[in-house]
Amino acid sequence: DEPVRIWHACCATGEEAYSVAMLILEYLEERHLQTRVQIFATDLDEAAINQARAGIYAPTIEAEIEQAWLHKYFSRHNGNY
């Protein structure tokens, strides 16, 4: 009953940690699992952590992420995601 805990060191601005979260959710959905997951992301750079916490991504991610995932895991706001 304990959650799966994932620690992502050196998370920079959060893209990697969010990518891990998307992959884990896809895995759980495909297998119809209800496992709780906690992702802890850390970095030595406080500015990077603050940017990661904001969770704001430039519209250039449209070229990097499948459209289905873009619509499923991101919302557009003020030109960003």
Short mmCIF file of C-alpha atoms in Angstrom, two decimals:
data_model
loop_
_atom_site.label_atom_id
_atom_site.label_comp_id
_atom_site.label_asym_id
_atom_site.label_seq_id
_atom_site.Cartn_x
_atom_site.Cartn_y
_atom_site.Cartn_z
CA ASP A 1 0.00 0.00 0.00
CA GLU A 2 3.02 2.29 0.08
CA PRO A 3 3.54 4.65 -2.86
CA VAL A 4 6.33 4.15 -5.34
CA ARG A 5 8.85 6.90 -4.62
CA ILE A 6 11.17 8.16 -7.32
CA TRP A 7 13.99 10.58 -6.69
CA HIS A 8 15.29 12.56 -9.64
CA ALA A 9 18.57 14.27 -8.78
CA CYS A 10 19.74 17.25 -10.83
CA CYS A 11 16.27 18.01 -12.13
CA ALA A 12 17.36 21.30 -13.72
CA THR A 13 14.21 23.08 -14.89
CA GLY A 14 11.91 20.08 -14.44
CA GLU A 15 11.55 18.65 -17.92
CA GLU A 16 13.16 15.35 -17.00
CA ALA A 17 11.13 14.88 -13.83
CA TYR A 18 7.91 15.69 -15.66
CA SER A 19 8.87 13.26 -18.44
CA VAL A 20 9.37 10.52 -15.84
CA ALA A 21 5.94 11.33 -14.40
CA MET A 22 4.31 11.02 -17.83
CA LEU A 23 6.04 7.70 -18.53
CA ILE A 24 5.04 6.27 -15.15
CA LEU A 25 1.41 7.36 -15.66
CA GLU A 26 1.36 5.75 -19.11
CA TYR A 27 2.77 2.53 -17.67
CA LEU A 28 0.19 2.44 -14.87
CA GLU A 29 -2.70 3.23 -17.23
CA GLU A 30 -1.70 0.52 -19.71
CA ARG A 31 -1.70 -2.05 -16.90
CA HIS A 32 -4.80 -0.66 -15.15
CA LEU A 33 -2.85 -0.15 -11.93
CA GLN A 34 -3.84 2.27 -9.18
CA THR A 35 -0.40 2.57 -7.60
CA ARG A 36 0.35 5.89 -5.93
CA VAL A 37 3.55 7.56 -7.13
CA GLN A 38 5.58 10.34 -5.56
CA ILE A 39 8.35 12.00 -7.53
CA PHE A 40 10.94 14.03 -5.68
CA ALA A 41 13.13 16.24 -7.84
CA THR A 42 16.14 18.07 -6.47
CA ASP A 43 18.86 20.33 -7.79
CA LEU A 44 21.60 22.48 -6.29
CA ASP A 45 20.58 25.46 -8.44
CA GLU A 46 17.81 27.31 -6.58
CA ALA A 47 16.80 29.27 -9.71
CA ALA A 48 16.39 26.01 -11.64
CA ILE A 49 14.27 24.54 -8.84
CA ASN A 50 12.05 27.62 -8.82
CA GLN A 51 11.57 27.33 -12.59
CA ALA A 52 10.81 23.62 -12.25
CA ARG A 53 8.24 24.34 -9.52
CA ALA A 54 6.50 26.83 -11.80
CA GLY A 55 6.02 24.09 -14.40
CA ILE A 56 5.92 26.53 -17.31
CA TYR A 57 7.27 25.37 -20.65
CA ALA A 58 7.86 27.35 -23.85
CA PRO A 59 5.69 26.65 -26.89
CA THR A 60 8.74 25.06 -28.54
CA ILE A 61 7.86 21.82 -26.73
CA GLU A 62 5.25 21.29 -29.45
CA ALA A 63 8.05 20.08 -31.73
CA GLU A 64 9.42 17.73 -29.08
CA ILE A 65 6.34 16.02 -27.66
CA GLU A 66 3.76 13.85 -29.38
CA GLN A 67 0.51 15.74 -29.92
CA ALA A 68 -1.48 13.16 -27.94
CA TRP A 69 0.79 13.61 -24.92
CA LEU A 70 0.82 17.37 -25.34
CA HIS A 71 -2.97 17.47 -25.11
CA LYS A 72 -3.10 14.92 -22.30
CA TYR A 73 -0.43 16.26 -19.96
CA PHE A 74 -0.15 19.98 -20.74
CA SER A 75 -2.47 22.94 -20.86
CA ARG A 76 -1.83 26.08 -22.84
CA HIS A 77 -1.89 29.37 -20.94
CA ASN A 78 -0.66 32.80 -22.10
CA GLY A 79 1.24 31.21 -25.01
CA ASN A 80 3.12 28.72 -22.84
CA TYR A 81 2.40 25.25 -21.53
#
